[in-house]
Amino acid sequence: MKHFVLAAAAAVMWLAPHAVQAAPPAPYEPDQALVEAAKKEAKVVWYTSTDVQVSEKMAKAFEAKYPGIDVQVERSGAERVYQRINQEYGSKIYNADVIETSDAVHFLVFKREGILAQALPSDVAKSWPAEAKDPDGFYAAYRAHLSVIGYNTKQVKAEDAPKSHADLLLPKWKNRMVKAHPGYSGTVLTGTAALSKLLGWEYFEKLGQQKVMQVQSSTEPPKKLAQGERSIMADGNEYNLFLLRETGVPIEVVYAQEGSPIAIGHAGLLKNAAHPNAGKLFYAFMYTQEAQQLASDVGGLRSFHPGVKEKEGRVPLSKIKVLFTDPAEVEKQIETIKKKYEEYFGT
Amino acid sequence: MTVAIERTLPVRRFAFDWSKPVFISLVLVLGGLVLLPLFWLAYYSVLAKDGSLSLENFRALVTDPTLRKPYAIAMGMALATGALSCLIATPLAWLTARTDLPGRGVVRAFVTASFVTPPFLGAIAWEILAAPNSGILNEIYRWAFGLEQYEYLFDIYTFEGLVFALSCYTFPYVFTLVANALDRVPTDLEEASAMLGGGVWTTLRKVTLPLVLPAMLAGGLVAILQALTMFGTPAILALPAGFHVITTKIWSLFQYPPKPGLAAASALPLLLITVFLIWAQAKIIGRRGYTTVGGKSGAARITPLGRYRWAAVAFVTVVLSITVIMPYLALLKTAVTRTVSEPLTWSSFTLHHVNFVLFEFSATRLALQNTLVLGVMTATAGTAIALLVSYLVARRSVAGASLLGYLATAPVAIPGIVLGVGLFLSYSSPPFMLYGTIWILFIAFLTIEMPAGYQQLSSAFKSIHPELEEASRILGATRMMALRQITAPLLRTSVVATWCFVFIGTIRELSATILLTTAETKLVSVIIYDLNESGDLGAISVLGLLLLGVSFAIVLLANRLPVLGGRRITALR
C-alpha cells in the first residue's frame, strides 16, 4: 500500500508540470542538497554558441565555485548547435544538460517539442524583464548582444568610416568587407531578418555585389578585422569587437544610424539531461550576478541583470538604436532568408 | 612442378580448414560496410517529403542552378588540380628517381611530410600565408616594394588559390606513381636510344617520358578524385570567396532545416563520377606491361645533371618550400604570436594559444584521445581484414575469392562526404543505433581505408612466391599454420607500413567525419574545423602541430612508407 501511494505521488508529480504548464515553476536558489547531488554527478555538459574563449572562462568560474564538477563546453555556431541537438535527439542521444544559442527561434521550437525542463533561477524570477524570459519558465536570456558594423582604425580613418548600412554600399568598400553567414550564425540570421524588414532585400542584393568575404560564425568578422584581412565588417558580434579593442587591437564599433539588430541568447535546462542536478546548478549559476558580471567583463555581453556594471568605454544599450525581431516571425522566414541569401552572396 | 606435387597429396581431413568460414564472414562484413550505406542513400534519394517514392529530389538536382553550379565548379577545380599536380610532380619524380640530384632522400622525406599533412591544415596554413591583406607573403611583398595597403600578390580566396592549395597535397599521389614507374623503366631501351645517338634530352623526351605517361595519367586521376571529393579545403577557401563546390553544398543541405533526401540525391552523381574515374584509372594502370617490359634489367639509369644541377636544386627547393616548409613555418609562427598579422618579435611572442589549447580548451583532451584510439583501432582492424582478404585473393584458396577483392576496393569510389551521408542515414535510427558513438566513426574509417590497405598488402603478397607456403603445407602445416609461420614473418614490413598508412589516413579524414561526430565523439580534425569557423588561427596552429607531431612520430616508428618510394622488400620477388 505504501508503495502504491509513493508511485501514485510520483505519477502526480510527473504529470504536474504538464497539467499546469501555463504557470511558471517556483523560483529556486541552489541549496546544499542540490550542490551535493551535483557533486555526485561530477560533470555538466553545456552546448553553447558563445565565443569559445568566453565560454571556457565561464566554465572555469563555475568549476572554481563548485570544485569537483567539471564543465564540458561544446561550442559551435548557433545553427550548428541546433542541427546537432536535433540529430542527437532524433537518435535518442542525450548528451547535453544545458543548451544556449544566439537564435531565439530555437527556443520556441525546443519548448514546442517539449525537450526543455521548467526551471526558474531566483535571479531570473526577481530581475529579468518579461521580454527576456519565457512566461512558463522554460528558458531565459543568458545574454544579449548586438550585430554591428565595425572597422579597422589603422586602415580606415574615423571620419571616413561608414555611419550606416547604406554607407556600406559605397563603391569604395568593394573588396574591403567581411560578413558572417545566416545559415551558420543565429546572430546573423536574426540580423538579416531585421535588416531585410527595415531596408528591404535590395539592400542585400546590392551588398552582395560588393565582393564581401564570407565567413561562417559571427565571432569571425571581428577577428578578420583584427588581422587586417578586411577593413570593414558588415555584420558580426559587438562583444568580440569589445574584447579585441580592450586588448589594444585597432578596431572600432559603429552603431548604424538605421539601428543595430539585437540577438537574444536564451539558455534552457534540458528535460533529459544526463546530469540533471549539475545541470540545474549550472543553469542557476549562469544568471547570478557574478556570472553575468563575468560575461560582461570578459565576454563583452549585454546582461539583463540590474546589478551588472558595464566597463568604461562601452556605449550603454539605452543610448543605442536597437532593432528587435519577433522570433515567431523569423521562424516563418528562414527558408526565404537562406534562399535569397544564396542568390545574392553565392553560398 | 609445384602444382603437380600438390595434386598428388591426399587432402588432410583431420585439421579443420578455416578458409571457408573466414571467407564467408569477410564477405558479410565487407558487403555490409559498403552496401548498407549505399542502400540507404539510394532509398532516401527517392523518398518524398510525405514518405512516398518519387523523383522529386532528382528533379530539383537538374533544375535548381544552386545545385548544378557547384558540380560544374567542382569538376573544373578537380581537373585543374590534376593537371597542376602532374606538372609539379612529374619533374620532381624524375629528378628524384633518375638523376644525380643532391639530397634525393631528403626530397622523398619531404614529399612524405606533405602526404602526412592533413589537407585542411595545409589550407589553413595557406590562409595565413596568402590571404590578400593579412597573408604573410603579401605583407612581405608590400614591405619589400614599399606598396600601399590593399596591394597584394596572392589571393588564396579564389578559384585559382583553391586549386593551388589542393595541388600542394595531391601531388604526392602523382609523385609516388611516377617515381615507382621510373624505377621500373627498363634501362636497355634508354641505352639503345643513347647508342643510336640520342642525347640525354632526346632519350628523356622520346623514351622515358612516354614510358611513364600511363603512370602520370593514373596519378593525375587519383589527384582529380581526391580534389573532387575533398571537403575541408574548399570549405576553408571557397566559402569565403562566395562559391560552393559539391561537397560543401551537400554539407550545407544538413543545416536547418535539413534536407537529407536532397543531400542523398546530390551525392549520387558524385558517386558515378568517381566510379568512372576509378574505371579509367584501372584501364590505364592495366597497361602496366607497357612500363615494365624487360623489368628484370639492372639498376635504373642515372642521368648526370651537369650544369643544370643548380637549376634542378632550385626547382626542387621552390616546390618543397611552397608545399611543405612555408606552411609549417607559418603554423609555427601563428602558434606563438598574438595575432596572425603581427611579425614574430619578443614582444609579440606569447604562449597564450599553447596554454589555451592544452589547459583551458576542454575539448582538446577528449578529441586527442578519441583520435588516437580510433586511429589505432582502425589501423589494427583494417590491417587485419586487409591481410586476410589479400591472402585469400592472392592464393585463390576459396572459390569466388576475387569477389572479396572487389568488395575491399569498392569504397575507393565512395567520396567521404557521400559515405558520411550514407552512414548517418544507416546508423542513426533502429535497428543500428551507432550515431553518437565512436563505432560509427570506426565503421566510416574502416570503410574509407580498406581499399588503400588492401592494395598495399595484396601487392606485398604478390611479391612472395606461394612455393614457400606450399613447402610448409607439404610438411604437414594447415593453411593457417603456414600463414602464421611462413608468410607472416615475411610480410612484417608491409604490415607495419600498411598499419601506419591507415593510421595516418584516419587522422587526416574530415569529409565523412564532419557529419558523424557529436560532442562525445569529437576528433582533432573536427575541432580544428570548428575553430576555423570562429577564426581562432592561433589555437588551430597549436592543435595542428600537435596532430602532425603525433603523425610523424608514428611514421618514424614504422620508419618507412613503401608507397612513397622508401625501400621496399626486394627479396622474394
PDB file of N, CA and C in Angstrom, chain A residues 38-88:
ATOM      1  N   ALA A  38      24.748  17.420  -7.249  1.00  0.00           N
ATOM      2  CA  ALA A  38      25.508  17.799  -8.450  1.00  0.00           C
ATOM      3  C   ALA A  38      26.923  17.252  -8.371  1.00  0.00           C
ATOM      4  N   LYS A  39      27.498  17.308  -7.156  1.00  0.00           N
ATOM      5  CA  LYS A  39      28.869  16.822  -7.000  1.00  0.00           C
ATOM      6  C   LYS A  39      28.960  15.332  -7.272  1.00  0.00           C
ATOM      7  N   LYS A  40      27.883  14.610  -6.952  1.00  0.00           N
ATOM      8  CA  LYS A  40      27.862  13.170  -7.248  1.00  0.00           C
ATOM      9  C   LYS A  40      27.916  12.945  -8.749  1.00  0.00           C
ATOM     10  N   GLU A  41      27.255  13.813  -9.503  1.00  0.00           N
ATOM     11  CA  GLU A  41      27.253  13.657 -10.972  1.00  0.00           C
ATOM     12  C   GLU A  41      28.580  14.117 -11.572  1.00  0.00           C
ATOM     13  N   ALA A  42      29.233  15.050 -10.883  1.00  0.00           N
ATOM     14  CA  ALA A  42      30.622  15.442 -11.170  1.00  0.00           C
ATOM     15  C   ALA A  42      30.838  16.122 -12.527  1.00  0.00           C
ATOM     16  N   LYS A  43      29.788  16.319 -13.296  1.00  0.00           N
ATOM     17  CA  LYS A  43      30.010  16.836 -14.647  1.00  0.00           C
ATOM     18  C   LYS A  43      28.755  17.520 -15.165  1.00  0.00           C
ATOM     19  N   VAL A  44      28.966  18.548 -15.979  1.00  0.00           N
ATOM     20  CA  VAL A  44      27.841  19.161 -16.671  1.00  0.00           C
ATOM     21  C   VAL A  44      28.267  19.475 -18.109  1.00  0.00           C
ATOM     22  N   VAL A  45      27.357  19.182 -19.041  1.00  0.00           N
ATOM     23  CA  VAL A  45      27.675  19.396 -20.456  1.00  0.00           C
ATOM     24  C   VAL A  45      26.868  20.576 -20.972  1.00  0.00           C
ATOM     25  N   TRP A  46      27.573  21.567 -21.494  1.00  0.00           N
ATOM     26  CA  TRP A  46      26.954  22.830 -21.907  1.00  0.00           C
ATOM     27  C   TRP A  46      27.150  23.023 -23.395  1.00  0.00           C
ATOM     28  N   TYR A  47      26.031  23.017 -24.128  1.00  0.00           N
ATOM     29  CA  TYR A  47      26.074  23.329 -25.560  1.00  0.00           C
ATOM     30  C   TYR A  47      25.865  24.824 -25.701  1.00  0.00           C
ATOM     31  N   THR A  48      26.823  25.487 -26.324  1.00  0.00           N
ATOM     32  CA  THR A  48      26.745  26.939 -26.381  1.00  0.00           C
ATOM     33  C   THR A  48      27.177  27.465 -27.732  1.00  0.00           C
ATOM     34  N   SER A  49      26.712  28.661 -28.053  1.00  0.00           N
ATOM     35  CA  SER A  49      27.209  29.303 -29.270  1.00  0.00           C
ATOM     36  C   SER A  49      27.952  30.592 -28.926  1.00  0.00           C
ATOM     37  N   THR A  50      28.196  30.826 -27.634  1.00  0.00           N
ATOM     38  CA  THR A  50      29.023  31.974 -27.245  1.00  0.00           C
ATOM     39  C   THR A  50      30.473  31.679 -27.621  1.00  0.00           C
ATOM     40  N   ASP A  51      31.223  32.725 -27.887  1.00  0.00           N
ATOM     41  CA  ASP A  51      32.636  32.561 -28.249  1.00  0.00           C
ATOM     42  C   ASP A  51      33.345  31.591 -27.300  1.00  0.00           C
ATOM     43  N   VAL A  52      34.167  30.739 -27.873  1.00  0.00           N
ATOM     44  CA  VAL A  52      34.729  29.623 -27.100  1.00  0.00           C
ATOM     45  C   VAL A  52      35.600  30.084 -25.931  1.00  0.00           C
ATOM     46  N   GLN A  53      36.366  31.152 -26.125  1.00  0.00           N
ATOM     47  CA  GLN A  53      37.253  31.583 -25.032  1.00  0.00           C
ATOM     48  C   GLN A  53      36.425  32.132 -23.865  1.00  0.00           C
ATOM     49  N   VAL A  54      35.320  32.825 -24.195  1.00  0.00           N
ATOM     50  CA  VAL A  54      34.426  33.362 -23.166  1.00  0.00           C
ATOM     51  C   VAL A  54      33.734  32.221 -22.412  1.00  0.00           C
ATOM     52  N   SER A  55      33.237  31.254 -23.164  1.00  0.00           N
ATOM     53  CA  SER A  55      32.537  30.119 -22.541  1.00  0.00           C
ATOM     54  C   SER A  55      33.465  29.337 -21.623  1.00  0.00           C
ATOM     55  N   GLU A  56      34.688  29.161 -22.060  1.00  0.00           N
ATOM     56  CA  GLU A  56      35.626  28.398 -21.223  1.00  0.00           C
ATOM     57  C   GLU A  56      35.897  29.139 -19.912  1.00  0.00           C
ATOM     58  N   LYS A  57      35.916  30.477 -19.964  1.00  0.00           N
ATOM     59  CA  LYS A  57      36.140  31.232 -18.726  1.00  0.00           C
ATOM     60  C   LYS A  57      34.949  31.079 -17.781  1.00  0.00           C
ATOM     61  N   MET A  58      33.750  31.074 -18.357  1.00  0.00           N
ATOM     62  CA  MET A  58      32.550  30.867 -17.551  1.00  0.00           C
ATOM     63  C   MET A  58      32.628  29.484 -16.883  1.00  0.00           C
ATOM     64  N   ALA A  59      33.037  28.511 -17.651  1.00  0.00           N
ATOM     65  CA  ALA A  59      33.167  27.142 -17.128  1.00  0.00           C
ATOM     66  C   ALA A  59      34.169  27.100 -15.976  1.00  0.00           C
ATOM     67  N   LYS A  60      35.295  27.792 -16.160  1.00  0.00           N
ATOM     68  CA  LYS A  60      36.332  27.788 -15.113  1.00  0.00           C
ATOM     69  C   LYS A  60      35.806  28.447 -13.838  1.00  0.00           C
ATOM     70  N   ALA A  61      35.010  29.519 -13.990  1.00  0.00           N
ATOM     71  CA  ALA A  61      34.461  30.203 -12.822  1.00  0.00           C
ATOM     72  C   ALA A  61      33.528  29.271 -12.052  1.00  0.00           C
ATOM     73  N   PHE A  62      32.733  28.507 -12.777  1.00  0.00           N
ATOM     74  CA  PHE A  62      31.824  27.551 -12.136  1.00  0.00           C
ATOM     75  C   PHE A  62      32.613  26.456 -11.422  1.00  0.00           C
ATOM     76  N   GLU A  63      33.641  25.956 -12.098  1.00  0.00           N
ATOM     77  CA  GLU A  63      34.463  24.891 -11.509  1.00  0.00           C
ATOM     78  C   GLU A  63      35.168  25.388 -10.243  1.00  0.00           C
ATOM     79  N   ALA A  64      35.531  26.681 -10.233  1.00  0.00           N
ATOM     80  CA  ALA A  64      36.187  27.232  -9.054  1.00  0.00           C
ATOM     81  C   ALA A  64      35.196  27.365  -7.908  1.00  0.00           C
ATOM     82  N   LYS A  65      33.970  27.707  -8.228  1.00  0.00           N
ATOM     83  CA  LYS A  65      32.957  27.880  -7.180  1.00  0.00           C
ATOM     84  C   LYS A  65      32.482  26.529  -6.645  1.00  0.00           C
ATOM     85  N   TYR A  66      32.356  25.561  -7.533  1.00  0.00           N
ATOM     86  CA  TYR A  66      31.900  24.223  -7.117  1.00  0.00           C
ATOM     87  C   TYR A  66      32.951  23.191  -7.495  1.00  0.00           C
ATOM     88  N   PRO A  67      34.027  23.110  -6.705  1.00  0.00           N
ATOM     89  CA  PRO A  67      35.092  22.171  -7.076  1.00  0.00           C
ATOM     90  C   PRO A  67      34.555  20.742  -7.154  1.00  0.00           C
ATOM     91  N   GLY A  68      35.070  19.990  -8.086  1.00  0.00           N
ATOM     92  CA  GLY A  68      34.608  18.610  -8.226  1.00  0.00           C
ATOM     93  C   GLY A  68      33.584  18.432  -9.329  1.00  0.00           C
ATOM     94  N   ILE A  69      33.093  19.524  -9.890  1.00  0.00           N
ATOM     95  CA  ILE A  69      32.160  19.396 -11.017  1.00  0.00           C
ATOM     96  C   ILE A  69      32.824  20.000 -12.259  1.00  0.00           C
ATOM     97  N   ASP A  70      33.053  19.165 -13.250  1.00  0.00           N
ATOM     98  CA  ASP A  70      33.681  19.638 -14.478  1.00  0.00           C
ATOM     99  C   ASP A  70      32.625  20.136 -15.454  1.00  0.00           C
ATOM    100  N   VAL A  71      32.972  21.194 -16.171  1.00  0.00           N
ATOM    101  CA  VAL A  71      32.074  21.680 -17.219  1.00  0.00           C
ATOM    102  C   VAL A  71      32.673  21.326 -18.570  1.00  0.00           C
ATOM    103  N   GLN A  72      31.883  20.622 -19.366  1.00  0.00           N
ATOM    104  CA  GLN A  72      32.323  20.330 -20.721  1.00  0.00           C
ATOM    105  C   GLN A  72      31.658  21.334 -21.655  1.00  0.00           C
ATOM    106  N   VAL A  73      32.482  22.163 -22.295  1.00  0.00           N
ATOM    107  CA  VAL A  73      31.950  23.206 -23.173  1.00  0.00           C
ATOM    108  C   VAL A  73      31.916  22.681 -24.604  1.00  0.00           C
ATOM    109  N   GLU A  74      30.739  22.718 -25.218  1.00  0.00           N
ATOM    110  CA  GLU A  74      30.622  22.323 -26.620  1.00  0.00           C
ATOM    111  C   GLU A  74      30.208  23.540 -27.408  1.00  0.00           C
ATOM    112  N   ARG A  75      31.189  24.202 -28.015  1.00  0.00           N
ATOM    113  CA  ARG A  75      30.889  25.450 -28.696  1.00  0.00           C
ATOM    114  C   ARG A  75      30.819  25.232 -30.193  1.00  0.00           C
ATOM    115  N   SER A  76      29.785  25.785 -30.791  1.00  0.00           N
ATOM    116  CA  SER A  76      29.676  25.781 -32.241  1.00  0.00           C
ATOM    117  C   SER A  76      28.776  26.949 -32.613  1.00  0.00           C
ATOM    118  N   GLY A  77      28.608  27.197 -33.894  1.00  0.00           N
ATOM    119  CA  GLY A  77      27.680  28.233 -34.318  1.00  0.00           C
ATOM    120  C   GLY A  77      26.265  27.861 -33.892  1.00  0.00           C
ATOM    121  N   ALA A  78      25.406  28.863 -33.680  1.00  0.00           N
ATOM    122  CA  ALA A  78      24.053  28.594 -33.186  1.00  0.00           C
ATOM    123  C   ALA A  78      23.330  27.565 -34.051  1.00  0.00           C
ATOM    124  N   GLU A  79      23.428  27.721 -35.371  1.00  0.00           N
ATOM    125  CA  GLU A  79      22.689  26.797 -36.241  1.00  0.00           C
ATOM    126  C   GLU A  79      23.287  25.397 -36.199  1.00  0.00           C
ATOM    127  N   ARG A  80      24.593  25.319 -35.973  1.00  0.00           N
ATOM    128  CA  ARG A  80      25.229  24.000 -35.845  1.00  0.00           C
ATOM    129  C   ARG A  80      24.842  23.332 -34.536  1.00  0.00           C
ATOM    130  N   VAL A  81      24.766  24.136 -33.454  1.00  0.00           N
ATOM    131  CA  VAL A  81      24.332  23.590 -32.168  1.00  0.00           C
ATOM    132  C   VAL A  81      22.920  23.015 -32.322  1.00  0.00           C
ATOM    133  N   TYR A  82      22.097  23.777 -33.035  1.00  0.00           N
ATOM    134  CA  TYR A  82      20.711  23.372 -33.234  1.00  0.00           C
ATOM    135  C   TYR A  82      20.638  22.091 -34.072  1.00  0.00           C
ATOM    136  N   GLN A  83      21.439  22.078 -35.152  1.00  0.00           N
ATOM    137  CA  GLN A  83      21.496  20.898 -36.025  1.00  0.00           C
ATOM    138  C   GLN A  83      21.949  19.672 -35.233  1.00  0.00           C
ATOM    139  N   ARG A  84      22.919  19.885 -34.366  1.00  0.00           N
ATOM    140  CA  ARG A  84      23.482  18.784 -33.602  1.00  0.00           C
ATOM    141  C   ARG A  84      22.490  18.240 -32.572  1.00  0.00           C
ATOM    142  N   ILE A  85      21.813  19.135 -31.849  1.00  0.00           N
ATOM    143  CA  ILE A  85      20.888  18.647 -30.822  1.00  0.00           C
ATOM    144  C   ILE A  85      19.737  17.902 -31.499  1.00  0.00           C
ATOM    145  N   ASN A  86      19.338  18.375 -32.686  1.00  0.00           N
ATOM    146  CA  ASN A  86      18.275  17.671 -33.405  1.00  0.00           C
ATOM    147  C   ASN A  86      18.724  16.295 -33.869  1.00  0.00           C
ATOM    148  N   GLN A  87      19.936  16.227 -34.441  1.00  0.00           N
ATOM    149  CA  GLN A  87      20.479  14.922 -34.867  1.00  0.00           C
ATOM    150  C   GLN A  87      20.554  13.996 -33.666  1.00  0.00           C
ATOM    151  N   GLU A  88      21.046  14.533 -32.538  1.00  0.00           N
ATOM    152  CA  GLU A  88      21.239  13.687 -31.362  1.00  0.00           C
ATOM    153  C   GLU A  88      19.910  13.247 -30.766  1.00  0.00           C
TER     154      GLU A  88
END
